[in-house]
Amino acid sequence: MVATIVGQALAAARPGDRVLVVDSGSTDDTARRAREAGAEVIGGPLGKGAAMRLAVSAVDSEWTCFLDADLATSERNVPALLREAAAGGTADHVVGDYEYDHPGTILASTFTIYEPLTARFFPEVGHLGANALTGYRAVRTRLLRAAPLPADFGVEAFLNISIALAGGRAEVCHLGVIGSRYRFHGGSMATQIGTRILDMAEAHGRLAPADRPDWDQWLHAGVAALAPNAADQGRSALLSRLFTTVRRPMPPTGTPTTTHLTSHSGI
C-alpha cells in the first residue's frame, strides 16, 4: 500500500521537495517497498506521533504534508490536492476530509471521543470536517515546532487543538473517495486520543484536576463500548453503536458521576 501514496507524492512533488517515509518499527516490507517506489526512507521509533516528530526534525520547508501509508485507492492525487490548498489560500493548517469506500472505516473515535471532548473544552477548534483526525494534512512547519508532538495516536488531536490555540487558521480540503485499510479494531487508539485532549484541557486550565477522574471514567466507558467491533457488520449496525455511545451524558462540572452504559451490537 505504501507504494501507492509514495507514487502520488512523487507526482505532486516539485523541485526541492522531499518525499520522506518514516519506517516506524515496521516488521513487514514497508521500508523496501517505499524505497523501490522512489521515497527517501529513514528508520524511526514506534508511535505515529513519534514518527511524525522525526519527520518534522528532518525537513526545512515552509510546509510539511503528512500522508497515511495505508491508502489503497483515491479518485484524485491526495498530496496534490493538499498542496494546492496550502499554496492557494491563507490557512496555516489544511485538513483533508474525504468519503469512505467502506462502512468499516467510519472513524468511531472521532465521533464519540474527539468531537464531544473538543466541543466541551476547546470550542475554538471548530468543525474540521467528518475526519478531523485525518492523517492527510498540510501544516506550516513552524507551527509543528512550537511544541513537541506527542508520540502516540493523540497527535492529530494535539495538532488541531494546539494550532487553534496559537491562532492558526484551519481550512478543510475535500479529497473525494478514499479506499483505506483502516478498520476500528480496538480501544488503544481511542484511549490515547481522549487522554491527550483531557491532558491538554487540564494543562490549559479548562478541566479542574478534581474533576479529572470523572472524565477519565467517561472516556474509559466510551472506549469499552466501541471496542467489540467487526468491520463487516454493515452500516446500520455500525451507526447504531456510534449513536448509542455518543449520546452518553458527560460529567457535570464539579459533580462526581458514575457512568452506566449498556453495550449493543455494532461498532
Short mmCIF file of C-alpha atoms in Angstrom, two decimals:
data_model
loop_
_atom_site.label_atom_id
_atom_site.label_comp_id
_atom_site.label_asym_id
_atom_site.label_seq_id
_atom_site.Cartn_x
_atom_site.Cartn_y
_atom_site.Cartn_z
CA MET A 1 0.00 0.00 0.00
CA VAL A 2 2.83 2.41 0.78
CA ALA A 3 3.88 2.46 -2.87
CA THR A 4 0.51 3.98 -3.83
CA ILE A 5 0.87 7.07 -1.67
CA VAL A 6 4.58 7.40 -2.47
CA GLY A 7 3.72 7.43 -6.17
CA GLN A 8 1.15 10.16 -5.61
CA ALA A 9 3.59 12.21 -3.53
CA LEU A 10 6.29 11.96 -6.20
CA ALA A 11 3.79 13.03 -8.87
CA ALA A 12 2.79 16.04 -6.75
CA ALA A 13 6.35 17.00 -5.81
CA ARG A 14 8.17 19.98 -7.23
CA PRO A 15 11.91 20.75 -7.39
CA GLY A 16 13.33 20.94 -3.87
CA ASP A 17 10.59 18.80 -2.28
CA ARG A 18 11.42 15.66 -0.33
CA VAL A 19 9.23 12.57 -0.30
CA LEU A 20 10.12 11.04 3.03
CA VAL A 21 8.83 7.81 4.60
CA VAL A 22 9.47 7.18 8.29
CA ASP A 23 9.63 3.45 8.91
CA SER A 24 8.22 3.33 12.43
CA GLY A 25 9.48 -0.06 13.54
CA SER A 26 7.62 -2.00 10.85
CA THR A 27 8.07 -5.77 10.65
CA ASP A 28 6.96 -6.16 7.03
CA ASP A 29 8.34 -4.91 3.71
CA THR A 30 7.22 -1.30 4.13
CA ALA A 31 10.73 0.18 4.01
CA ARG A 32 11.78 -1.83 0.96
CA ARG A 33 8.60 -1.09 -0.95
CA ALA A 34 8.83 2.61 -0.14
CA ARG A 35 12.42 2.76 -1.42
CA GLU A 36 11.53 0.84 -4.56
CA ALA A 37 8.68 3.31 -5.16
CA GLY A 38 11.18 6.19 -5.01
CA ALA A 39 10.89 7.55 -1.49
CA GLU A 40 13.66 8.50 0.91
CA VAL A 41 13.29 6.19 3.94
CA ILE A 42 14.51 6.80 7.47
CA GLY A 43 14.12 4.47 10.44
CA GLY A 44 12.06 5.84 13.28
CA PRO A 45 10.72 4.96 16.72
CA LEU A 46 7.41 3.27 17.44
CA GLY A 47 4.37 5.53 17.64
CA LYS A 48 2.62 7.58 14.98
CA GLY A 49 3.36 10.88 16.67
CA ALA A 50 6.98 9.90 17.26
CA ALA A 51 7.39 9.14 13.55
CA MET A 52 5.80 12.48 12.62
CA ARG A 53 8.06 14.30 15.08
CA LEU A 54 11.13 12.71 13.50
CA ALA A 55 9.95 13.74 10.02
CA VAL A 56 9.47 17.35 11.16
CA SER A 57 13.02 17.42 12.54
CA ALA A 58 14.32 16.30 9.15
CA VAL A 59 12.67 18.94 6.94
CA ASP A 60 13.26 22.66 6.44
CA SER A 61 10.41 23.52 4.07
CA GLU A 62 7.70 26.10 4.80
CA TRP A 63 5.02 23.39 4.75
CA THR A 64 5.01 19.76 5.87
CA CYS A 65 2.44 17.46 4.28
CA PHE A 66 1.54 14.34 6.26
CA LEU A 67 0.14 11.29 4.44
CA ASP A 68 -1.02 7.86 5.63
CA ALA A 69 0.70 4.81 4.20
CA ASP A 70 -2.46 2.69 4.13
CA LEU A 71 -4.14 4.49 1.22
CA ALA A 72 -5.32 1.89 -1.28
CA THR A 73 -7.26 3.95 -3.84
CA SER A 74 -8.33 7.53 -4.39
CA GLU A 75 -10.21 9.46 -7.05
CA ARG A 76 -7.54 12.14 -7.25
CA ASN A 77 -3.95 12.77 -6.18
CA VAL A 78 -4.25 13.40 -2.43
CA PRO A 79 -0.95 15.25 -1.80
CA ALA A 80 -1.53 17.39 -4.90
CA LEU A 81 -4.90 18.50 -3.52
CA LEU A 82 -3.37 19.34 -0.15
CA ARG A 83 -0.54 21.22 -1.83
CA GLU A 84 -2.93 23.29 -3.94
CA ALA A 85 -4.99 24.21 -0.88
CA ALA A 86 -1.91 25.18 1.11
CA ALA A 87 -0.35 27.25 -1.66
CA GLY A 88 -3.58 28.85 -2.86
CA GLY A 89 -5.10 30.01 0.42
CA THR A 90 -4.34 31.82 3.64
CA ALA A 91 -4.62 28.85 6.01
CA ASP A 92 -1.86 27.64 8.30
CA HIS A 93 -3.31 24.16 8.59
CA VAL A 94 -5.06 22.22 5.80
CA VAL A 95 -7.12 19.23 6.97
CA GLY A 96 -8.03 16.59 4.40
CA ASP A 97 -11.66 15.42 4.55
CA TYR A 98 -12.93 12.52 2.43
CA GLU A 99 -15.65 9.97 1.73
CA TYR A 100 -15.34 6.35 2.86
CA ASP A 101 -15.25 3.41 0.48
CA HIS A 102 -16.36 1.00 3.22
CA PRO A 103 -18.59 1.35 6.34
CA GLY A 104 -15.93 -0.30 8.50
CA THR A 105 -13.73 2.75 8.07
CA ILE A 106 -16.17 5.01 9.93
CA LEU A 107 -13.93 6.76 12.41
CA ALA A 108 -15.61 5.85 15.68
CA SER A 109 -13.00 7.61 17.83
CA THR A 110 -13.60 10.87 16.00
CA PHE A 111 -17.36 10.93 16.51
CA THR A 112 -17.64 9.51 20.02
CA ILE A 113 -14.46 10.68 21.77
CA TYR A 114 -12.74 13.52 19.91
CA GLU A 115 -15.73 15.60 18.84
CA PRO A 116 -17.56 15.67 22.22
CA LEU A 117 -14.39 16.40 24.21
CA THR A 118 -13.13 19.07 21.84
CA ALA A 119 -16.52 20.79 21.70
CA ARG A 120 -16.64 20.86 25.51
CA PHE A 121 -13.08 22.00 26.27
CA PHE A 122 -11.73 23.61 23.08
CA PRO A 123 -14.65 25.10 21.11
CA GLU A 124 -12.28 27.42 19.24
CA VAL A 125 -11.06 24.42 17.22
CA GLY A 126 -14.40 24.43 15.39
CA HIS A 127 -15.57 21.89 12.84
CA LEU A 128 -12.82 20.36 10.71
CA GLY A 129 -14.94 18.04 8.60
CA ALA A 130 -16.04 14.49 9.31
CA ASN A 131 -12.42 13.33 9.50
CA ALA A 132 -10.92 15.79 11.97
CA LEU A 133 -8.30 13.21 12.98
CA THR A 134 -7.27 12.57 9.40
CA GLY A 135 -3.73 11.51 8.63
CA TYR A 136 -3.84 13.61 5.46
CA ARG A 137 -2.97 17.22 6.29
CA ALA A 138 -0.54 20.04 5.49
CA VAL A 139 0.81 22.28 8.25
CA ARG A 140 3.15 25.25 8.29
CA THR A 141 6.35 23.72 9.66
CA ARG A 142 6.96 26.50 12.19
CA LEU A 143 3.73 25.54 13.96
CA LEU A 144 4.88 21.93 14.21
CA ARG A 145 7.97 23.07 16.09
CA ALA A 146 6.18 25.25 18.60
CA ALA A 147 5.79 22.28 20.98
CA PRO A 148 6.98 18.64 20.80
CA LEU A 149 4.47 16.37 19.09
CA PRO A 150 3.15 13.59 21.34
CA ALA A 151 4.42 10.14 20.44
CA ASP A 152 1.12 8.29 20.15
CA PHE A 153 -2.21 8.40 18.28
CA GLY A 154 -3.21 11.56 20.15
CA VAL A 155 -1.02 13.54 17.77
CA GLU A 156 -3.76 14.69 15.37
CA ALA A 157 -5.98 15.89 18.23
CA PHE A 158 -2.94 17.69 19.63
CA LEU A 159 -2.32 19.41 16.29
CA ASN A 160 -5.92 20.54 15.89
CA ILE A 161 -6.03 22.00 19.38
CA SER A 162 -2.54 23.47 19.64
CA ILE A 163 -2.72 25.19 16.25
CA ALA A 164 -6.12 26.69 17.08
CA LEU A 165 -4.85 27.92 20.46
CA ALA A 166 -1.86 29.51 18.71
CA GLY A 167 -4.22 31.47 16.46
CA GLY A 168 -3.54 29.37 13.37
CA ARG A 169 -6.21 29.32 10.68
CA ALA A 170 -7.50 25.91 9.58
CA GLU A 171 -9.11 25.02 6.26
CA VAL A 172 -10.81 21.79 5.17
CA CYS A 173 -9.76 20.31 1.82
CA HIS A 174 -12.09 17.71 0.30
CA LEU A 175 -10.22 14.73 -1.15
CA GLY A 176 -13.08 12.73 -2.68
CA VAL A 177 -13.49 8.99 -2.07
CA ILE A 178 -10.57 7.20 -0.46
CA GLY A 179 -10.08 3.45 -0.13
CA SER A 180 -8.14 2.54 3.00
CA ARG A 181 -7.15 -0.49 5.02
CA TYR A 182 -8.16 1.30 8.23
CA ARG A 183 -10.63 -0.54 10.47
CA PHE A 184 -11.51 0.18 14.10
CA HIS A 185 -10.40 -2.96 15.94
CA GLY A 186 -9.71 -1.88 19.50
CA GLY A 187 -9.65 0.83 22.10
CA SER A 188 -5.99 1.82 22.46
CA MET A 189 -6.21 4.50 19.77
CA ALA A 190 -9.40 5.98 21.22
CA THR A 191 -7.88 5.96 24.70
CA GLN A 192 -4.77 7.81 23.52
CA ILE A 193 -6.87 10.40 21.69
CA GLY A 194 -9.16 11.05 24.64
CA THR A 195 -6.33 11.11 27.17
CA ARG A 196 -4.44 13.66 25.10
CA ILE A 197 -7.43 16.00 24.96
CA LEU A 198 -8.06 15.69 28.69
CA ASP A 199 -4.37 16.28 29.44
CA MET A 200 -4.44 19.44 27.33
CA ALA A 201 -7.69 20.62 28.94
CA GLU A 202 -6.14 20.22 32.37
CA ALA A 203 -2.87 21.88 31.30
CA HIS A 204 -4.76 24.89 29.90
CA GLY A 205 -6.92 25.31 32.98
CA ARG A 206 -10.13 24.15 31.33
CA LEU A 207 -10.51 20.98 33.39
CA ALA A 208 -10.11 21.08 37.16
CA PRO A 209 -7.84 18.32 38.50
CA ALA A 210 -10.57 17.35 40.96
CA ASP A 211 -12.92 16.64 38.03
CA ARG A 212 -10.42 14.59 36.02
CA PRO A 213 -11.35 11.15 37.46
CA ASP A 214 -14.95 11.58 36.30
CA TRP A 215 -13.79 12.43 32.78
CA ASP A 216 -11.37 9.51 32.74
CA GLN A 217 -14.29 7.25 33.68
CA TRP A 218 -16.40 8.76 30.88
CA LEU A 219 -13.58 8.09 28.42
CA HIS A 220 -12.97 4.51 29.52
CA ALA A 221 -16.69 3.68 29.38
CA GLY A 222 -16.88 5.06 25.83
CA VAL A 223 -13.83 3.10 24.71
CA ALA A 224 -15.30 -0.08 26.20
CA ALA A 225 -18.49 0.48 24.23
CA LEU A 226 -16.57 0.89 20.97
CA ALA A 227 -14.09 -1.94 21.33
CA PRO A 228 -16.20 -5.01 20.34
CA ASN A 229 -16.21 -4.28 16.63
CA ALA A 230 -16.48 -6.38 13.49
CA ALA A 231 -15.78 -4.27 10.43
CA ASP A 232 -18.19 -6.10 8.12
CA GLN A 233 -21.45 -5.97 10.08
CA GLY A 234 -22.97 -3.36 7.81
CA ARG A 235 -23.53 0.35 8.04
CA SER A 236 -26.72 0.23 10.14
CA ALA A 237 -25.18 -1.81 12.98
CA LEU A 238 -22.06 0.32 12.96
CA LEU A 239 -24.01 3.57 13.14
CA SER A 240 -26.32 2.20 15.84
CA ARG A 241 -23.42 1.65 18.19
CA LEU A 242 -21.94 5.05 17.37
CA PHE A 243 -25.23 6.76 18.20
CA THR A 244 -25.57 4.83 21.47
CA THR A 245 -22.06 5.75 22.53
CA VAL A 246 -22.12 9.42 21.54
CA ARG A 247 -25.36 10.02 23.47
CA ARG A 248 -23.73 9.18 26.79
CA PRO A 249 -24.09 12.08 29.25
CA MET A 250 -20.91 13.95 30.09
CA PRO A 251 -19.90 14.56 33.70
CA PRO A 252 -21.30 17.82 35.05
CA THR A 253 -18.58 20.19 36.15
CA GLY A 254 -17.63 19.76 39.78
CA THR A 255 -20.03 16.88 40.39
CA PRO A 256 -18.75 13.30 40.75
CA THR A 257 -20.64 10.93 38.47
CA THR A 258 -20.92 7.25 37.80
CA THR A 259 -21.36 6.14 34.21
CA HIS A 260 -23.65 3.22 33.47
CA LEU A 261 -23.54 2.04 29.86
CA THR A 262 -25.24 -0.90 28.21
CA SER A 263 -23.46 -2.23 25.13
CA HIS A 264 -25.32 -3.18 21.97
CA SER A 265 -24.20 -4.88 18.81
CA GLY A 266 -22.30 -2.85 16.24
CA ILE A 267 -19.17 -0.73 16.36
#
